[in-house]
Short mmCIF file of C-alpha atoms in Angstrom, two decimals:
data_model
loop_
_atom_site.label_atom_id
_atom_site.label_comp_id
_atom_site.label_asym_id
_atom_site.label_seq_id
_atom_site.Cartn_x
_atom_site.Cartn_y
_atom_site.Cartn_z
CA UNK G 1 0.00 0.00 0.00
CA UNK G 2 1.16 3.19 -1.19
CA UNK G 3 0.98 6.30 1.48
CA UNK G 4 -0.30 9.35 -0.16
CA UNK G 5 1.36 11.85 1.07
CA UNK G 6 -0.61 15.40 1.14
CA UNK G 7 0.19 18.99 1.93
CA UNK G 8 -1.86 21.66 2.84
CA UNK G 9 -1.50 25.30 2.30
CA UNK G 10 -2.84 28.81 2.51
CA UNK G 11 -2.12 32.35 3.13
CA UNK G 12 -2.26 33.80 6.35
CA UNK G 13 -5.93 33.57 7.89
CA UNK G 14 -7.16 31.16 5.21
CA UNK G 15 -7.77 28.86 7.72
CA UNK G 16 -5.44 25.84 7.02
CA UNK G 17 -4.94 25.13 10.31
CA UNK G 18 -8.32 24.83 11.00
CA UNK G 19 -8.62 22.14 8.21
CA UNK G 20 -5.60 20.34 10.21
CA UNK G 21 -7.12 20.22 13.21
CA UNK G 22 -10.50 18.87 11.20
CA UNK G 23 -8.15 16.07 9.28
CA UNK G 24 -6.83 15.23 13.46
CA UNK G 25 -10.30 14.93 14.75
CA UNK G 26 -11.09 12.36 11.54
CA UNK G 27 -7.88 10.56 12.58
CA UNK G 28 -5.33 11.80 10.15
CA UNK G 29 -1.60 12.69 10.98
CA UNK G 30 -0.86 16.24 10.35
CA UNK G 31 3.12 17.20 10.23
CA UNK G 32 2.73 20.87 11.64
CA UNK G 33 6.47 22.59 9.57
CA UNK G 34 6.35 26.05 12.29
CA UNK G 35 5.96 23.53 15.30
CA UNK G 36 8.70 20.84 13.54
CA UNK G 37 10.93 24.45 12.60
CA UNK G 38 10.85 25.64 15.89
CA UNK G 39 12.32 22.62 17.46
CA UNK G 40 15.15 21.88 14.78
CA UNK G 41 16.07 25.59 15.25
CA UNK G 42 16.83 24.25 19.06
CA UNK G 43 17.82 20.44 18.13
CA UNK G 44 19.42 20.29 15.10
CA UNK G 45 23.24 20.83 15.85
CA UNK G 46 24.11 21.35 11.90
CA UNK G 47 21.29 23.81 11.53
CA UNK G 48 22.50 25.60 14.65
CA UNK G 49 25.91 25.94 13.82
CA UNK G 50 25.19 27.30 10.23
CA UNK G 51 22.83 30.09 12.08
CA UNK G 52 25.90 30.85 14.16
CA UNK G 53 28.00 31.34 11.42
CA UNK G 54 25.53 33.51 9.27
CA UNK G 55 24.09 35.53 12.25
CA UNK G 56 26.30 35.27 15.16
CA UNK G 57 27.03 33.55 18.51
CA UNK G 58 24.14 35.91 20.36
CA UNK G 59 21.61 34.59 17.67
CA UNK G 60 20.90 31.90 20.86
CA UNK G 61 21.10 32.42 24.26
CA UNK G 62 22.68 31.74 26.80
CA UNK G 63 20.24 29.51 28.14
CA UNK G 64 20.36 27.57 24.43
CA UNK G 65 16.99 29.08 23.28
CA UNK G 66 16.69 31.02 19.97
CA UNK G 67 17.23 34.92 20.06
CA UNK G 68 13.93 35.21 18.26
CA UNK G 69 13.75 39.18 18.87
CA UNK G 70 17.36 39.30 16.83
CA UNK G 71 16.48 37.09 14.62
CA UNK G 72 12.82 38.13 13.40
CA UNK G 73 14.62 41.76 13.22
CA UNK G 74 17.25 40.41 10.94
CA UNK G 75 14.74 38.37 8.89
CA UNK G 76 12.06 41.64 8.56
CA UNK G 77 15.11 43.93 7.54
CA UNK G 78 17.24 41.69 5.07
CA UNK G 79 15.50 39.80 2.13
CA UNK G 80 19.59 38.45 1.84
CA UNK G 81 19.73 37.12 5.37
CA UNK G 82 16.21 35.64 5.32
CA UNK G 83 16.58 34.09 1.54
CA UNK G 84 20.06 32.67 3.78
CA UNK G 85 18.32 31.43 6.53
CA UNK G 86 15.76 29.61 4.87
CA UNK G 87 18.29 27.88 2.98
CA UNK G 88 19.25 26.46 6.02
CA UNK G 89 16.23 26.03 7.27
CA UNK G 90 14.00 24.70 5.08
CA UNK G 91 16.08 21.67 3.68
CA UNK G 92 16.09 20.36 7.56
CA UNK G 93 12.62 20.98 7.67
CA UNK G 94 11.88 18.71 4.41
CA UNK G 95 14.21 16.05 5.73
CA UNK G 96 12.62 15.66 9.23
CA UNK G 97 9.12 15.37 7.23
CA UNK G 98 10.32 12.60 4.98
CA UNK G 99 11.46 10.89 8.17
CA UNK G 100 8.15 11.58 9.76
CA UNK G 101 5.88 9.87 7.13
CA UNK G 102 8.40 6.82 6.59
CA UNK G 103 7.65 6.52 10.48
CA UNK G 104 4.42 6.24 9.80
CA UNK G 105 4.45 4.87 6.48
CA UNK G 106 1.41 2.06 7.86
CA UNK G 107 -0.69 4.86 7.47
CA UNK G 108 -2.71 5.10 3.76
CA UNK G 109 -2.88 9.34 4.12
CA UNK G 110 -0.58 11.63 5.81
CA UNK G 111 -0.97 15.16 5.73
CA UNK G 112 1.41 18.39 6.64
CA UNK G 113 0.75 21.82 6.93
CA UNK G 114 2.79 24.48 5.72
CA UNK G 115 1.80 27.90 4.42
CA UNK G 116 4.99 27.76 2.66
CA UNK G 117 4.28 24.75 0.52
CA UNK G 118 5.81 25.64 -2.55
CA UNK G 119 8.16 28.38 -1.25
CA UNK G 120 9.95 26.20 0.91
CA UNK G 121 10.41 23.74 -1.91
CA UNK G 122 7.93 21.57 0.58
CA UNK G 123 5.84 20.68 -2.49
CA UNK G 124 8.00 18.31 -3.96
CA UNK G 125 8.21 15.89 -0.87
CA UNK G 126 4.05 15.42 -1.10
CA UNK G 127 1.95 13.54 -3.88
CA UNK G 128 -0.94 15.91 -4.30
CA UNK G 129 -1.59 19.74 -2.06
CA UNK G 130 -4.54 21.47 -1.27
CA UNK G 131 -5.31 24.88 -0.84
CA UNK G 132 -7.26 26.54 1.98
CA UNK G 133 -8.76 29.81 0.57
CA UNK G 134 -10.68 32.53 1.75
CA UNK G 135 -11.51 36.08 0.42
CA UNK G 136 -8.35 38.60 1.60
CA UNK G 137 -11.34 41.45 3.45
CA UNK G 138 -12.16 38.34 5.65
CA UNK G 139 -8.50 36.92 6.16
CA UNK G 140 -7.76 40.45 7.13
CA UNK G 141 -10.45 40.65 9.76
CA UNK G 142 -8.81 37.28 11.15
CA UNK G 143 -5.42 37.82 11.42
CA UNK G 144 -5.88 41.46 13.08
CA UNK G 145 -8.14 39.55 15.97
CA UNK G 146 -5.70 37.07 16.21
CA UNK G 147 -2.95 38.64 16.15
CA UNK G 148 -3.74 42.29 18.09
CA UNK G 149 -2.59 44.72 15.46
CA UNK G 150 -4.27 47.18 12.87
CA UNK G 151 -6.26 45.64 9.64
CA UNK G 152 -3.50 47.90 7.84
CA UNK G 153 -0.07 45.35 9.58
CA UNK G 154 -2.83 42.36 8.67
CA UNK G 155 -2.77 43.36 4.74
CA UNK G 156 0.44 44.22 4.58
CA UNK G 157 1.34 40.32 6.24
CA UNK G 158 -0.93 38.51 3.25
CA UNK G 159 0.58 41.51 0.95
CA UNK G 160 4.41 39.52 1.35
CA UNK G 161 3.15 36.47 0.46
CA UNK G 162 2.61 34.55 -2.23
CA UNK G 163 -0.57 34.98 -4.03
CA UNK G 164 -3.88 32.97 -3.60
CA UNK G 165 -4.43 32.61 -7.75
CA UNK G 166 -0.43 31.38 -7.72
CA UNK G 167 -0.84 28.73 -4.84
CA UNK G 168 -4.24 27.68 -6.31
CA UNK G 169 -2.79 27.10 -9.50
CA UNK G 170 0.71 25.05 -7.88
CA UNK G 171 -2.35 22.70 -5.42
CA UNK G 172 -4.79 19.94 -6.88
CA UNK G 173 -7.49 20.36 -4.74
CA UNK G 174 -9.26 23.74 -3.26
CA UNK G 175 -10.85 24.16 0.22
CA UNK G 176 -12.94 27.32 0.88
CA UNK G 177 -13.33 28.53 4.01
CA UNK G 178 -15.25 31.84 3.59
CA UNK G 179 -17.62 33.09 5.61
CA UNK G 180 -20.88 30.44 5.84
CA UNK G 181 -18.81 27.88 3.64
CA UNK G 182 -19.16 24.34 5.74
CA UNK G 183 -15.44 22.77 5.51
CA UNK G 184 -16.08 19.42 6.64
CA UNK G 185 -18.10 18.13 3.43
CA UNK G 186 -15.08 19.10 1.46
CA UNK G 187 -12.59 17.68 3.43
CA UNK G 188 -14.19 14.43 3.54
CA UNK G 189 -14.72 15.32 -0.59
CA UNK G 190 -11.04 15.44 -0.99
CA UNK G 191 -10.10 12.18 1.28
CA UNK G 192 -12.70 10.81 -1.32
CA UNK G 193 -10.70 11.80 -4.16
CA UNK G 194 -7.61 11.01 -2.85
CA UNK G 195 -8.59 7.45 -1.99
CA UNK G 196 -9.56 6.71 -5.02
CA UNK G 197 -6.18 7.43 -6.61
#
């Protein structure tokens, strides 16, 4: 038996993780990449040596945690530093998945969520994606309640990333979350389709 191995995307406030947790309640393993990030940032010896050497010995602290004020203020300033970092980054972060689902390679779906699918180079390591969409007025809305800042920091967040029509076009299935729309028929729509392959 073949595992089919799925990713799941979105912009900010589209509401992917939403359709993770959904895909957990069914039963489905979800690889979360920020959760799986954050703790190779701390674990992975290679990946914190090369961070050394790009950022500096005070990009952790003392206490062997991540500097995370220097280094989101280094990322936000420097397109260089954070193209860089990701290419450290991101390659561990693809690795650890591929480990992940050959651990659990009894398993006929596995899933992982990353809003940087295709970006990250993510994309390659799953059989078939799926976006999450929703219209930008209401992801706005979302990520300023969820976040605490204006509706103006919200668009300018979904304004630096890759666009909806792009990621639609890169994924083989769509999800819409908007307002009213019920996500669980489609979910269960795409595990369908998926199944059947």
């Amino acid at each position: 038996m073949k595992v089919i191995k799925v990713g799941i995307t979105g912009g900010i406030g589209s509401g992917k993780s939403v359709v993770a947790r959904i895909l957990r309640v069914l039963g489905y393993k979800v690889y979360d990449c920020d959760k799986s990030a954050a703790g190779i940032l701390l674990s992975d010896m290679s990946v914190r040596a090369a961070l050394v050497d790009l950022l500096g010995d005070d990009i952790y602290l003392h206490d062997g945690r991540l500097n995370k004020a220097k280094m989101s203020g280094m990322l936000f300033n420097s397109p260089s530093v954070r193209a860089d970092v990701n290419a450290i980054v991101h390659p561990a972060v693809i690795a650890d998945f591929i480990r992940w689902a050959e651990m659990h390679s009894a398993d006929r779906l596995l899933f992982v969520e990353s809003a940087i699918l295709a970006e990250s180079g993510l994309i390659s390591a799953v059989d078939k994606s799926i976006m999450v969409s929703a219209p930008r007025p209401e992801r706005r809305e979302r990520v300023a309640s969820r976040d605490n800042i204006s509706v103006a920091q919200a668009d300018e967040r979904i304004a630096s990333q890759m666009p909806d029509e792009d990621k639609c076009r890169l994924c083989d299935f769509v999800i819409s979350n908007a307002a009213g729309d019920r996500l669980l028929p489609q979910i269960r729509e795409v595990i369908g389709s998926l199944l059947q392959d």
